[in-house]
CSV table of C-alpha atoms and ligand atoms in Angstrom, one decimal:
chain,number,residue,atom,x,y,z
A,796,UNK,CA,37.2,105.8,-99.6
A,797,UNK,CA,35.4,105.9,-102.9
A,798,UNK,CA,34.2,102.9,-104.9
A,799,UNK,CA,32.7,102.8,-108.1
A,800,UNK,CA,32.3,100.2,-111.2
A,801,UNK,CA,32.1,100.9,-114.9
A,802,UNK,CA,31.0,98.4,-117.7
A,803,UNK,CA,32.7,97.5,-120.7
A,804,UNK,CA,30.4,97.9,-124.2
A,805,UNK,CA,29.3,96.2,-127.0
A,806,UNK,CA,28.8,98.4,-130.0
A,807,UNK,CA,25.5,97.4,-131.8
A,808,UNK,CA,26.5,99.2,-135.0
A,809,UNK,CA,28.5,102.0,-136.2
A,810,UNK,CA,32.2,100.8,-136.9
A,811,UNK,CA,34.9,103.1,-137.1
A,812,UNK,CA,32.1,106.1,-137.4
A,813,UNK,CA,33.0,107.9,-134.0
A,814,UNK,CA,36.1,109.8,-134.9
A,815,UNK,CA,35.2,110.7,-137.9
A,816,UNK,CA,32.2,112.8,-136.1
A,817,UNK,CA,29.5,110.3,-137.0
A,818,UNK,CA,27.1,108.3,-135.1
A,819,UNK,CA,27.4,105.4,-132.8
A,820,UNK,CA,25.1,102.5,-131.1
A,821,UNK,CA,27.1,100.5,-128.7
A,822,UNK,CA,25.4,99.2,-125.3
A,823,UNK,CA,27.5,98.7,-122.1
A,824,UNK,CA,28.0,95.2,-120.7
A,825,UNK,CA,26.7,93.6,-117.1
A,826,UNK,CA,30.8,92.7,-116.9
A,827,UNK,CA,33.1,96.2,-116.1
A,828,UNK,CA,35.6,96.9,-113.3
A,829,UNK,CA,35.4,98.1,-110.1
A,830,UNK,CA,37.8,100.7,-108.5
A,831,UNK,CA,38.6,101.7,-105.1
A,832,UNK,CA,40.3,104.5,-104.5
A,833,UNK,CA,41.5,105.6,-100.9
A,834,UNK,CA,43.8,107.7,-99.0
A,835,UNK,CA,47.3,107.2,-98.6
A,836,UNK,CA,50.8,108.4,-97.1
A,837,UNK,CA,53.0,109.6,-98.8
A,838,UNK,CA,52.9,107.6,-102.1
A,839,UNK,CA,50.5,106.4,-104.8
A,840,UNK,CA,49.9,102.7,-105.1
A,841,UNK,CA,48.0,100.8,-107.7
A,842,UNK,CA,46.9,97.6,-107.7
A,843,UNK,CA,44.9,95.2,-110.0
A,844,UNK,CA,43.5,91.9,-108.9
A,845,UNK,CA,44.3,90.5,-112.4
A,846,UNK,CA,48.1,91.6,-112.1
A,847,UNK,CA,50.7,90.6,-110.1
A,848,UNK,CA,52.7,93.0,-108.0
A,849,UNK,CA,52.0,97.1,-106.7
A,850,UNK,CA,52.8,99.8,-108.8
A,851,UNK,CA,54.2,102.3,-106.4
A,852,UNK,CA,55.0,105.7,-107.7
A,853,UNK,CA,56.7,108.7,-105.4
A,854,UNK,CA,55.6,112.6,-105.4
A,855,UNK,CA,58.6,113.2,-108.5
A,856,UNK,CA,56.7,110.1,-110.8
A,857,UNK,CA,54.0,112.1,-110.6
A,858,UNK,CA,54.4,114.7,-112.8
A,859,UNK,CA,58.0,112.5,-114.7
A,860,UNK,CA,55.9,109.4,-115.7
A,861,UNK,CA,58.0,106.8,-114.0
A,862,UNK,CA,58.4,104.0,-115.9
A,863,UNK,CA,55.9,102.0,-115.3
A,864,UNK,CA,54.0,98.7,-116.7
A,865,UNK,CA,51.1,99.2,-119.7
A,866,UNK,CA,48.4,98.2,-117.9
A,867,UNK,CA,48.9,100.8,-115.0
A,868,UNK,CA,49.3,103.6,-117.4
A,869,UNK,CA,45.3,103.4,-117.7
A,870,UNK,CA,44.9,104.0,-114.2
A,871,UNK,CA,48.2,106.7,-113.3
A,872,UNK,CA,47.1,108.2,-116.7
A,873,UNK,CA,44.1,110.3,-114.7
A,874,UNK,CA,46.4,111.1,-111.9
A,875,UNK,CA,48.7,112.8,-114.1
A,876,UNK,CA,46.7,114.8,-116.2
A,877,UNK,CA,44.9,116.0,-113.3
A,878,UNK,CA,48.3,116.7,-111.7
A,879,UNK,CA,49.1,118.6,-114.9
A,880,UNK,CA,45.8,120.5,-114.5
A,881,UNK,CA,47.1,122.3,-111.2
A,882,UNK,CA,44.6,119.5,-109.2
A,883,UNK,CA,46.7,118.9,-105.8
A,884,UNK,CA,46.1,114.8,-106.0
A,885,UNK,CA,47.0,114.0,-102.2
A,886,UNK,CA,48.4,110.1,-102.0
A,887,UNK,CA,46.0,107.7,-102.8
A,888,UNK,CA,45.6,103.6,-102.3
A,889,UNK,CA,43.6,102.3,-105.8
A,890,UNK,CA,43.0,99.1,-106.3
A,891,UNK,CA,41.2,97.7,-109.8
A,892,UNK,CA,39.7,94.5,-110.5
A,893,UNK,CA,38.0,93.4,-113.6
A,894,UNK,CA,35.9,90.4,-115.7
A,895,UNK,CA,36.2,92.2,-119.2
A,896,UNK,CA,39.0,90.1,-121.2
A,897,UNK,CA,41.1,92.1,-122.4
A,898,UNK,CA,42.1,92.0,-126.5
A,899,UNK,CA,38.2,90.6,-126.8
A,900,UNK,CA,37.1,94.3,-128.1
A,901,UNK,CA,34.5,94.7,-125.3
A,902,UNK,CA,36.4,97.6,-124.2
A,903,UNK,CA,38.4,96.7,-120.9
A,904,UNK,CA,40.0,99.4,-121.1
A,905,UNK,CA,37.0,102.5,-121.0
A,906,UNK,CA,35.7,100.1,-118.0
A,907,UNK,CA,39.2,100.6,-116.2
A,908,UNK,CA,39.9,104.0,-117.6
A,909,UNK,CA,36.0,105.4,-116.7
A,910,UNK,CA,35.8,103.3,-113.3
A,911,UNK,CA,38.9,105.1,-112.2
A,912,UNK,CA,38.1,108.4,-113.4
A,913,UNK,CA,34.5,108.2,-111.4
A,914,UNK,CA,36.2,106.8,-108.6
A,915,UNK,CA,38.5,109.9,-108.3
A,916,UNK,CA,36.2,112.3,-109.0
A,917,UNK,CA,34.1,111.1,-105.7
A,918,UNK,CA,37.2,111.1,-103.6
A,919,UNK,CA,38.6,114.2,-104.6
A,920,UNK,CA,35.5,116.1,-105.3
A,921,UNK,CA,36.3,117.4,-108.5
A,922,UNK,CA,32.5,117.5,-109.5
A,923,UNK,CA,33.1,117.2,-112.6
A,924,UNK,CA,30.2,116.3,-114.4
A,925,UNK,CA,28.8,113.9,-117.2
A,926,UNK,CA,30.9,116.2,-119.6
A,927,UNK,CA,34.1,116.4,-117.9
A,928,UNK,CA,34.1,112.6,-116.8
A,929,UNK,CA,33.9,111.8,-120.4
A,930,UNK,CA,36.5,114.4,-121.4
A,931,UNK,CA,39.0,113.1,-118.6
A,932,UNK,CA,38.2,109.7,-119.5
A,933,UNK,CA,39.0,110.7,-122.8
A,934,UNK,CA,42.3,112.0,-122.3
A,935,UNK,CA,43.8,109.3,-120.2
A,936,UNK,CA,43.3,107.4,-123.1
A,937,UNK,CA,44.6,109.3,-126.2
A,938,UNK,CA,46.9,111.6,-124.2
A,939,UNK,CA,48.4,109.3,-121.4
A,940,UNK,CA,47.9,106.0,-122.4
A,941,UNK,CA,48.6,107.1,-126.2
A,942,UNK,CA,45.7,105.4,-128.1
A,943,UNK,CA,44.3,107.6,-130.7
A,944,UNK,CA,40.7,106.2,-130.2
A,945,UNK,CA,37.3,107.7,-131.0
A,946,UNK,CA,35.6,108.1,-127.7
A,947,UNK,CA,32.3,106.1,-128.2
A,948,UNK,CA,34.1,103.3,-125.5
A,949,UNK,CA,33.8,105.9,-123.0
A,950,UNK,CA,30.8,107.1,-124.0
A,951,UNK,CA,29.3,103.9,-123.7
A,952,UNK,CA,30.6,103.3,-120.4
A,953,UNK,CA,29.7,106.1,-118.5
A,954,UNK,CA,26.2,106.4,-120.0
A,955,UNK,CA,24.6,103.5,-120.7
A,956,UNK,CA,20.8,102.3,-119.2
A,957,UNK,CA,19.6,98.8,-118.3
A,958,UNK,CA,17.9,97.8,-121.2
A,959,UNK,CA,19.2,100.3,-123.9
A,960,UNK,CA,21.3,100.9,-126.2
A,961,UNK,CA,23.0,104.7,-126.7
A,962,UNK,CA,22.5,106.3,-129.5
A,963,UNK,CA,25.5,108.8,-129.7
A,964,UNK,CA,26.5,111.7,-131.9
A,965,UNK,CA,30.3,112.2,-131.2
A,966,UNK,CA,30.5,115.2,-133.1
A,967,UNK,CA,28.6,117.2,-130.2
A,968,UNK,CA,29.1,114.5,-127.4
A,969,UNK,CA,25.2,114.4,-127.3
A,970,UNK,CA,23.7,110.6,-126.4
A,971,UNK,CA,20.1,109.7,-126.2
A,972,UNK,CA,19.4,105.7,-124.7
A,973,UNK,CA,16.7,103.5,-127.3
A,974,UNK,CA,15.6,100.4,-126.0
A,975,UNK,CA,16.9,97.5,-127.0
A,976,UNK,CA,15.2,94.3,-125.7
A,977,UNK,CA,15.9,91.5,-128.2
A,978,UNK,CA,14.1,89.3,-125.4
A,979,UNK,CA,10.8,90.7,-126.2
A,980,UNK,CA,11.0,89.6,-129.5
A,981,UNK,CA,12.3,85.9,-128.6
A,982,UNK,CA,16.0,87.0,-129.8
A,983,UNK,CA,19.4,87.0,-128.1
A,984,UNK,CA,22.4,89.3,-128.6
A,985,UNK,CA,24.7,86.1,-128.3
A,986,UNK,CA,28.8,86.8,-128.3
A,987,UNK,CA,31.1,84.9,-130.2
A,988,UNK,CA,34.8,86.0,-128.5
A,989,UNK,CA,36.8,85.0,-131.2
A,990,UNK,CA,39.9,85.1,-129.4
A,991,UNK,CA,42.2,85.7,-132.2
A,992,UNK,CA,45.1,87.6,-131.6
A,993,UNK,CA,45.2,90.8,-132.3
A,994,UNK,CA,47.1,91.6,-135.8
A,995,UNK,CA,49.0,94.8,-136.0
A,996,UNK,CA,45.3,95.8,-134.5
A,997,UNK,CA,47.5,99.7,-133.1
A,998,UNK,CA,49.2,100.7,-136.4
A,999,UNK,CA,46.1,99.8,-138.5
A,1000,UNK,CA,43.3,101.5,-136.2
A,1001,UNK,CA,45.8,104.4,-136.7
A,1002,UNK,CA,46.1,104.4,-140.3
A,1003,UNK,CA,43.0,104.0,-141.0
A,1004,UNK,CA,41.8,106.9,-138.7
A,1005,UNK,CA,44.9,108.8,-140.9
A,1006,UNK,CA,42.7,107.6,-144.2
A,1007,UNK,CA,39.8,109.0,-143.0
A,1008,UNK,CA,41.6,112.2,-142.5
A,1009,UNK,CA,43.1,112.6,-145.9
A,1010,UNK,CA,39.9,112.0,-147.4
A,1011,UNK,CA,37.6,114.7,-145.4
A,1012,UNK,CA,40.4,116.7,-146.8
A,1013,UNK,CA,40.1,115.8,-150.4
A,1014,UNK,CA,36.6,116.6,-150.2
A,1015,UNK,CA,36.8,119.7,-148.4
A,1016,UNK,CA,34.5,118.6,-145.1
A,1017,UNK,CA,35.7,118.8,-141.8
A,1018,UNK,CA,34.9,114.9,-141.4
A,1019,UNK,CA,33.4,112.3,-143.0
A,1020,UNK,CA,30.2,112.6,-141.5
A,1021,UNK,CA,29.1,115.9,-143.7
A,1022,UNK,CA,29.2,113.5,-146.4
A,1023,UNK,CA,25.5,112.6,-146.9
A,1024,UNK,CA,24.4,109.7,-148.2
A,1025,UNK,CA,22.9,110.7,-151.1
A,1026,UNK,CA,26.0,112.8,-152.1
A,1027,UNK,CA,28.4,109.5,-152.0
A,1028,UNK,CA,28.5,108.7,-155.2
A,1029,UNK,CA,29.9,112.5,-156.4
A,1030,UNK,CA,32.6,111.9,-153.0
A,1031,UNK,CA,33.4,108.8,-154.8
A,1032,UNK,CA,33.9,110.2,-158.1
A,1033,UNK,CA,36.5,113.0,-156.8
A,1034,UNK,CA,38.6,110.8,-154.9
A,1035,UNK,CA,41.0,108.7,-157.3
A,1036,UNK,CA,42.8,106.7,-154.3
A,1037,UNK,CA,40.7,103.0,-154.3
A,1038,UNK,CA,41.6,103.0,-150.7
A,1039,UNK,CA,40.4,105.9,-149.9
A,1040,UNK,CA,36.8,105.7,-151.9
A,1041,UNK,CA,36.6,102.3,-149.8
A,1042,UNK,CA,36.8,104.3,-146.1
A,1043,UNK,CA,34.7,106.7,-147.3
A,1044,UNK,CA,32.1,104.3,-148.9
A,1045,UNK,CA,31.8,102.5,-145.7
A,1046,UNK,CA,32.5,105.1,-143.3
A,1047,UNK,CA,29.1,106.9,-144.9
A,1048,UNK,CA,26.8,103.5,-145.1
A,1049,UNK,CA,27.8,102.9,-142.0
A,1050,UNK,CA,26.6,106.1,-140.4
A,1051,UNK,CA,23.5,105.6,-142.6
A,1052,UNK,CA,23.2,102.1,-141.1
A,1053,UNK,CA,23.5,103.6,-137.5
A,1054,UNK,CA,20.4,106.0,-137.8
A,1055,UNK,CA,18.4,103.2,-139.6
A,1056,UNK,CA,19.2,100.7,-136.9
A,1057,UNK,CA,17.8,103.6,-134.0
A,1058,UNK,CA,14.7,103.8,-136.1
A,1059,UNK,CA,14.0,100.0,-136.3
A,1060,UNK,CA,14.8,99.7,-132.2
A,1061,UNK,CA,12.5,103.0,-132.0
A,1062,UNK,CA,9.6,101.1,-133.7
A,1063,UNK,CA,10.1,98.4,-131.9
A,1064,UNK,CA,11.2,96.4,-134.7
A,1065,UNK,CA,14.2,94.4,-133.3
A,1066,UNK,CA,14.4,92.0,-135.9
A,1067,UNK,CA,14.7,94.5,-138.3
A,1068,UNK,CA,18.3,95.0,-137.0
A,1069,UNK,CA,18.9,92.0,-138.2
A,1070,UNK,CA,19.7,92.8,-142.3
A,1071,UNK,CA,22.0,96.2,-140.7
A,1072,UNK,CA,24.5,94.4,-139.0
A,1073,UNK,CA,25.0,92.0,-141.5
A,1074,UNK,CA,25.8,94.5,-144.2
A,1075,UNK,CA,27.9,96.2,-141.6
A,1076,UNK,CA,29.8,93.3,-141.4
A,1077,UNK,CA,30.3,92.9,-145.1
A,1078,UNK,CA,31.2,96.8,-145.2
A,1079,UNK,CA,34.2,96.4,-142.8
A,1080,UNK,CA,35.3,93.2,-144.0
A,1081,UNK,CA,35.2,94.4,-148.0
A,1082,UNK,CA,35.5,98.5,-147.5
A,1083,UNK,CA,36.9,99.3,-144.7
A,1084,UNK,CA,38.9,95.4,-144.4
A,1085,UNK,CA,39.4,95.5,-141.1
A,1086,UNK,CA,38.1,91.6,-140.1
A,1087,UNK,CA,39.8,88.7,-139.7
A,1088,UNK,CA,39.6,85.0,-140.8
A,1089,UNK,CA,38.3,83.8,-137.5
A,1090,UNK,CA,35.7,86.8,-137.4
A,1091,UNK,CA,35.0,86.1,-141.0
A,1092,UNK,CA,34.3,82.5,-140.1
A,1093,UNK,CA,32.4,83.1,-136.5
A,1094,UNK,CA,29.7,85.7,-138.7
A,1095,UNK,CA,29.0,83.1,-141.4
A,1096,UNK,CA,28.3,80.5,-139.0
A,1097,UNK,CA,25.9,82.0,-136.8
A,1098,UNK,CA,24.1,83.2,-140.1
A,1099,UNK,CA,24.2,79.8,-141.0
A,1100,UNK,CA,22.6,78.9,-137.7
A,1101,UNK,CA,19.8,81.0,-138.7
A,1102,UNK,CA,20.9,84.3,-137.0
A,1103,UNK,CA,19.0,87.5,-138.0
A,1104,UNK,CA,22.2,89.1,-138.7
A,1105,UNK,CA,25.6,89.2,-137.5
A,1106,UNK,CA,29.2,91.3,-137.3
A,1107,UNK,CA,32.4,91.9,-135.6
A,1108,UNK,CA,31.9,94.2,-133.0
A,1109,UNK,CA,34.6,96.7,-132.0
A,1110,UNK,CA,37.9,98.0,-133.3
A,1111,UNK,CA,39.0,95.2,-135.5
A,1112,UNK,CA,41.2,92.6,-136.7
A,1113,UNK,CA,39.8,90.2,-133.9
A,1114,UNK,CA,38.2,90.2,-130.7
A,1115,UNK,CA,34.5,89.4,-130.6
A,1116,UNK,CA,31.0,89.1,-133.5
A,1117,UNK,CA,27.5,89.5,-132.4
A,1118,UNK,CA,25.0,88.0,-133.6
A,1119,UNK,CA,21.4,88.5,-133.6
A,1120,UNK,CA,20.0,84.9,-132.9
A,1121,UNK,CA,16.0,83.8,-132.3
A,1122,UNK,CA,16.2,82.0,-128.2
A,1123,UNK,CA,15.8,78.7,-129.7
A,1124,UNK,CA,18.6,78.4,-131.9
A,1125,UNK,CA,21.2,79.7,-128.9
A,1126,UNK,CA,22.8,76.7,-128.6
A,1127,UNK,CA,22.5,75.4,-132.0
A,1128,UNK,CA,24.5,78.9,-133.1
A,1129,UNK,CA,27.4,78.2,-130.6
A,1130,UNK,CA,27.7,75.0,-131.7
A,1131,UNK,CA,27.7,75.8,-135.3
A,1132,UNK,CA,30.8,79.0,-134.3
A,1133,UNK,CA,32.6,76.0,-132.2
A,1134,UNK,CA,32.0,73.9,-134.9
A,1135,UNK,CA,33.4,75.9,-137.9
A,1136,UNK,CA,36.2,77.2,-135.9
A,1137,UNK,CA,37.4,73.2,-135.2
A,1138,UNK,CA,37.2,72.8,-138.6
A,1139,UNK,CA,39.1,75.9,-139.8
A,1140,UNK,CA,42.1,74.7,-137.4
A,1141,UNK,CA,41.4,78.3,-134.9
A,1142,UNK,CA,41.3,78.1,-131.2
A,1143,UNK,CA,38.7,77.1,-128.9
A,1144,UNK,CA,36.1,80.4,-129.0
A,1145,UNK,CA,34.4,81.7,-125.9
A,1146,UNK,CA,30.5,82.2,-126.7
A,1147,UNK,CA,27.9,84.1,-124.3
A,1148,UNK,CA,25.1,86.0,-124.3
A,1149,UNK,CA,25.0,89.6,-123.4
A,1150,UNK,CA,22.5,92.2,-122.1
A,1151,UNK,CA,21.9,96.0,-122.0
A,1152,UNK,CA,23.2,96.8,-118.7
A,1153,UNK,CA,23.5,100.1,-116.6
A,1154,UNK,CA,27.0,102.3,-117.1
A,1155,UNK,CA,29.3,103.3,-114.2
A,1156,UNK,CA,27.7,103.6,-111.1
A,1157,UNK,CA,28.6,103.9,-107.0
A,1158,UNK,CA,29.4,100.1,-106.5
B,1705,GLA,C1,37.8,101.0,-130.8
B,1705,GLA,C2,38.0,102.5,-130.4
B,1705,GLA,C3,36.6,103.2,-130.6
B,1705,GLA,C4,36.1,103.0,-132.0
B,1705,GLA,C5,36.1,101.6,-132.3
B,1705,GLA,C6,35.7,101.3,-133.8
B,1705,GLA,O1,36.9,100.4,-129.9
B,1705,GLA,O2,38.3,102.6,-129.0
B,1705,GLA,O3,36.8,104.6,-130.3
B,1705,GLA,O4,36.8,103.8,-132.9
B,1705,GLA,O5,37.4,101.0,-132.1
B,1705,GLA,O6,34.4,101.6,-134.0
């Protein structure tokens, strides 16, 4: 029997950056799942303490993909791509529970997905390494699952420290971890989960991803992250789609943002951060216009409550803001959130504070 847990993530700053080859700060979460994976006879079984019922598949819905529901596509989605590798997966009991709400953008799905992944990889001895857990990870999620993400959730996951945040290049898969203790400068990372529902959150992520495409094309790179800073205003200048100037505009500060925001944490200069993720906030919600009302709403109020900075965190059009808040103005800045979100007519939000915590591990 193997058991192991994986965290879900935050992402400090760099929005939409990771599949276009750019760079990425997220930080996993003290909240993840925990999998436990043991043998069997005769037939797989997957369980999840947050669903009801088994999902029992037989030898022939292993390699046919029996119809089965969404959630345990993120779990079967390893099993059959490693059955599809030629890796004899003998029957196997795996049972998932998790605290990361799901639809909040805090990534319940890499915690499921990479807790899984480890899980097997311990039971079956696959050995396969920090690279090929990401990879597999990876996979399960564009290839099984069908989600044409970026890779940084997984990332994040697997490799986060205690106390860090992880500063990744996803064009070479390389990550480097750069502290990130708010505490030591009197500061909370608090969490406003906004709980709005996700809009048409799939087809956009998609078409935007699709945008981001078209224009590394226009401009002859291979992605958007061999467009330098300086050289943005001559990419602007040859595209003639507004749209498309807008994804590259932020897709380029943002990555700019992301290697400014490691040099303030390096210096020690938390605060600093502050100013970054507030203009990453206005970048996605003019450029790249993938916020919401309620996220809209949740950033201006914790600036309001005298937050260092603030933005929505994650994929988009929902789920959760950070913000940047000094220790004694906590409670003042959920109130304000709670407050604005009354008067705005939105649901109740969920607010929290969050910490740097350690990525998957034996648990
Ligand atoms: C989702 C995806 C990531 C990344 C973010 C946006 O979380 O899973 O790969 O693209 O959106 O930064």
């Amino acid at each position: 029997m193997s058991r192991w847990f994986a965290p879900g993530r935050i992402n400090l700053i760099g929005e939409h950056t990771d599949y276009n080859d750019g760079f990425v700060l997220p930080l996993a979460l003290p909240m993840g799942c925990a999998t436990t994976v043991a043998a069997a006879d005769a037939r797989w079984t997957v369980v999840s303490a947050q669903e009801d019922g088994e999902v029992v598949v037989t030898p022939s819905g292993l390699s046919g993909r029996d119809d089965v529901p969404d959630w345990a596509t993120y779990v079967l989605g390893a099993l059959w791509l490693l059955h599809d590798d030629g890796v004899d997966v003998p029957p196997l009991r795996i049972e998932v529970d998790s605290d990361v709400p799901v639809g909040a953008g805090l990534s319940s799905s890499a915690a499921l997905v990479c807790s899984v992944v480890c899980a097997l990889d311990e039971q079956l001895g696959l050995d396969l390494g920090s690279d090929g857990l990401l990879a597999l990870s990876r996979r399960v999620e564009n290839d099984a699952v069908g989600a044409p993400t970026g890779g940084m959730d997984q990332l994040a996951s697997l490799r986060g420290e205690a106390g860090h945040a992880l500063f990744c290049d996803m064009r070479d898969l390389t990550s480097q971890s750069v502290p990130f203790d708010p505490a030591a400068a009197g500061l909370t990372l608090l969490v406003a989960d906004t709980r709005a529902p996700h809009r048409h959150a799939d087809g956009e992520y998609a078409a935007r991803r699709r945008g981001c495409e078209q224009a590394a094309e226009a401009l002859g790179v291979a992605a958007l992250r061999d467009v330098a800073d300086a050289d943005l205003d001559d990419a602007l200048a040859r595209l003639d789609d507004e749209e498309l100037q807008r994804y590259v505009r932020h897709v380029v500060t943002e990555d700019a943002r992301v290697l400014e925001a490691v040099d303030v944490l390096r210096a020690g200069r938390v605060d600093d951060l502050g100013p970054l993720l507030t203009a990453s906030h206005a970048s996605m919600r003019d450029d790249f216009q993938i916020t919401v009302p309620e996220v809209d709403t949740a950033v201006e109020a914790l600036l309001g409550a005298g937050a260092l900075g603030a933005r929505m965190t994650g994929g988009g059009f929902g789920g959760c803001v950070i913000g940047l808040v000094p220790q004694d103005s906590v409670d003042a800045a959920g109130d304000a959130v709670r407050r604005a979100f009354a008067e705005s007519g939105f649901g109740e939000p969920t607010v929290f504070t969050a910490t740097a915590a350690a990525g998957a591990r034996p648990a």
